[in-house]
mmCIF file of C-alpha atoms and ligand atoms in Angstrom:
data_model
loop_
_atom_site.group_PDB
_atom_site.id
_atom_site.type_symbol
_atom_site.label_atom_id
_atom_site.label_comp_id
_atom_site.label_asym_id
_atom_site.label_seq_id
_atom_site.Cartn_x
_atom_site.Cartn_y
_atom_site.Cartn_z
ATOM 1 C CA MET A 765 38.592 174.964 138.380
ATOM 2 C CA ARG A 766 37.719 176.462 141.736
ATOM 3 C CA PRO A 767 36.652 180.062 142.151
ATOM 4 C CA VAL A 768 39.432 182.368 143.294
ATOM 5 C CA ILE A 769 38.899 185.621 145.130
ATOM 6 C CA LYS A 770 40.895 188.262 143.415
ATOM 7 C CA ALA A 771 41.992 191.172 145.566
ATOM 8 C CA ALA A 772 41.278 194.724 144.513
ATOM 9 C CA TRP A 773 44.050 196.425 142.588
ATOM 10 C CA PRO A 774 46.809 197.070 145.155
ATOM 11 C CA GLN A 775 47.618 200.685 145.928
ATOM 12 C CA GLU A 776 50.945 202.377 146.249
ATOM 13 C CA LYS A 777 51.355 205.920 147.530
ATOM 14 C CA GLY A 778 47.637 206.566 147.210
ATOM 15 C CA SER A 779 47.213 205.411 143.637
ATOM 16 C CA LEU A 780 46.914 202.166 141.746
ATOM 17 C CA LYS A 781 50.181 200.289 141.869
ATOM 18 C CA SER A 782 52.042 200.224 138.576
ATOM 19 C CA TYR A 783 52.665 196.876 136.965
ATOM 20 C CA LYS A 784 55.046 197.934 134.241
ATOM 21 C CA PRO A 785 56.504 195.552 133.375
ATOM 22 C CA TYR A 786 53.648 193.220 134.227
ATOM 23 C CA THR A 787 56.079 190.731 135.773
ATOM 24 C CA LYS A 788 56.123 193.096 138.783
ATOM 25 C CA ALA A 789 52.704 191.675 139.656
ATOM 26 C CA ASN A 790 54.050 188.207 140.321
ATOM 27 C CA ASN A 791 54.623 188.586 144.073
ATOM 28 C CA ASP A 792 51.315 190.365 144.654
ATOM 29 C CA LEU A 793 49.432 187.749 142.648
ATOM 30 C CA GLU A 794 51.024 184.882 144.548
ATOM 31 C CA ALA A 795 50.281 186.635 147.851
ATOM 32 C CA ASN A 796 46.663 186.941 146.743
ATOM 33 C CA LEU A 797 46.083 183.640 144.942
ATOM 34 C CA GLY A 798 48.757 181.358 146.350
ATOM 35 C CA SER A 799 51.240 179.424 144.264
ATOM 36 C CA TYR A 800 48.566 177.650 142.270
ATOM 37 C CA CYS A 801 47.549 177.795 138.661
ATOM 38 C CA SER A 802 44.235 179.657 138.572
ATOM 39 C CA TYR A 803 42.913 177.188 135.988
ATOM 40 C CA CYS A 804 44.119 173.652 136.761
ATOM 41 C CA GLU A 805 45.082 174.333 140.416
ATOM 42 C CA VAL A 806 48.503 172.715 140.128
ATOM 43 C CA PHE A 807 50.930 173.901 142.799
ATOM 44 C CA SER A 808 53.982 175.385 141.169
ATOM 45 C CA SER A 809 56.921 177.593 141.972
ATOM 46 C CA ASP A 810 57.118 178.529 138.318
ATOM 47 C CA LEU A 811 53.794 180.195 137.559
ATOM 48 C CA GLU A 812 53.360 182.695 134.784
ATOM 49 C CA ILE A 813 51.235 185.802 134.744
ATOM 50 C CA GLU A 814 48.221 185.082 132.624
ATOM 51 C CA HIS A 815 46.516 187.889 130.750
ATOM 52 C CA VAL A 816 42.812 187.051 130.639
ATOM 53 C CA ILE A 817 42.510 189.249 127.577
ATOM 54 C CA SER A 818 45.781 188.730 125.776
ATOM 55 C CA GLN A 819 48.192 191.475 124.942
ATOM 56 C CA ASP A 820 47.684 190.595 121.289
ATOM 57 C CA GLN A 821 44.028 191.481 121.579
ATOM 58 C CA ASP A 822 44.247 194.545 123.796
ATOM 59 C CA ASP A 823 47.630 195.852 124.807
ATOM 60 C CA THR A 824 46.036 198.541 126.988
ATOM 61 C CA LEU A 825 45.302 195.710 129.434
ATOM 62 C CA ALA A 826 48.878 194.418 129.452
ATOM 63 C CA HIS A 827 49.600 196.085 132.818
ATOM 64 C CA ASP A 828 46.091 195.947 134.268
ATOM 65 C CA TRP A 829 45.836 194.101 137.605
ATOM 66 C CA ASP A 830 42.224 193.193 136.888
ATOM 67 C CA ASN A 831 43.349 191.366 133.760
ATOM 68 C CA PHE A 832 45.873 189.127 135.542
ATOM 69 C CA LEU A 833 45.652 185.592 136.835
ATOM 70 C CA LEU A 834 48.343 183.021 137.518
ATOM 71 C CA ALA A 835 48.779 180.077 135.194
ATOM 72 C CA CYS A 836 51.137 177.167 134.816
ATOM 73 C CA GLY A 837 53.038 177.023 131.546
ATOM 74 C CA LYS A 838 50.711 174.355 130.220
ATOM 75 C CA CYS A 839 47.538 176.386 130.804
ATOM 76 C CA ASN A 840 49.047 179.681 129.727
ATOM 77 C CA GLY A 841 50.221 178.303 126.422
ATOM 78 C CA LYS A 842 47.180 176.233 125.598
ATOM 79 C CA GLY A 843 45.922 176.200 122.036
ATOM 80 C CA GLY A 844 47.306 179.538 120.902
ATOM 81 C CA LYS A 845 44.493 181.204 122.812
ATOM 82 C CA SER A 846 46.050 184.624 122.536
ATOM 83 C CA ASN A 847 44.353 185.059 119.195
ATOM 84 C CA LYS A 848 40.943 183.911 120.337
ATOM 85 C CA PRO A 849 38.393 186.518 121.384
ATOM 86 C CA VAL A 850 37.322 186.441 125.025
ATOM 87 C CA ASP A 851 33.569 186.390 125.536
ATOM 88 C CA PHE A 852 32.745 186.827 129.213
ATOM 89 C CA THR A 853 29.137 185.763 128.596
ATOM 90 C CA THR A 854 30.087 182.277 127.423
ATOM 91 C CA MET A 855 33.512 181.651 128.962
ATOM 92 C CA HIS A 856 34.147 180.881 132.599
ATOM 93 C CA PHE A 857 36.972 182.368 134.609
ATOM 94 C CA PRO A 858 37.929 181.402 138.152
ATOM 95 C CA HIS A 859 37.945 184.998 139.421
ATOM 96 C CA LEU A 860 34.520 185.782 137.966
ATOM 97 C CA ILE A 861 32.557 182.948 139.570
ATOM 98 C CA GLN A 862 30.778 185.048 142.160
ATOM 99 C CA HIS A 863 27.355 183.453 142.424
ATOM 100 C CA LEU A 864 28.812 180.450 144.270
ATOM 101 C CA SER A 865 29.472 182.529 147.370
ATOM 102 C CA VAL A 866 25.750 183.257 147.507
ATOM 103 C CA VAL A 867 24.771 179.610 147.038
ATOM 104 C CA PHE A 868 26.859 178.444 149.981
ATOM 105 C CA LEU A 869 26.053 181.223 152.444
HETATM 106 ZN ZN1 ZN B 1068 47.443 175.097 134.869
#
């Protein structure tokens, strides 16, 4: 898993762009992250929008740009993770690995 640099929430007409339904984020995410799974880095033309915190756990984040990554079907469906709590202090996410940019400066 390589770090990815997630763009700030895109704007539209001076406010945060709406991603309802969340599938509207697909083009913006691919423009930002490329056509690669954010987890296993596989190149794919069939990526899914991954909710870092699943809709089952917090549906207020279902349309939140900052909660999106791209994932292949295999990574997105892994292990029924939608029911597992996300602990940012013990879990690693490709868009939250920021210290590496300091190490390599
Ligand atoms: Zn993957």
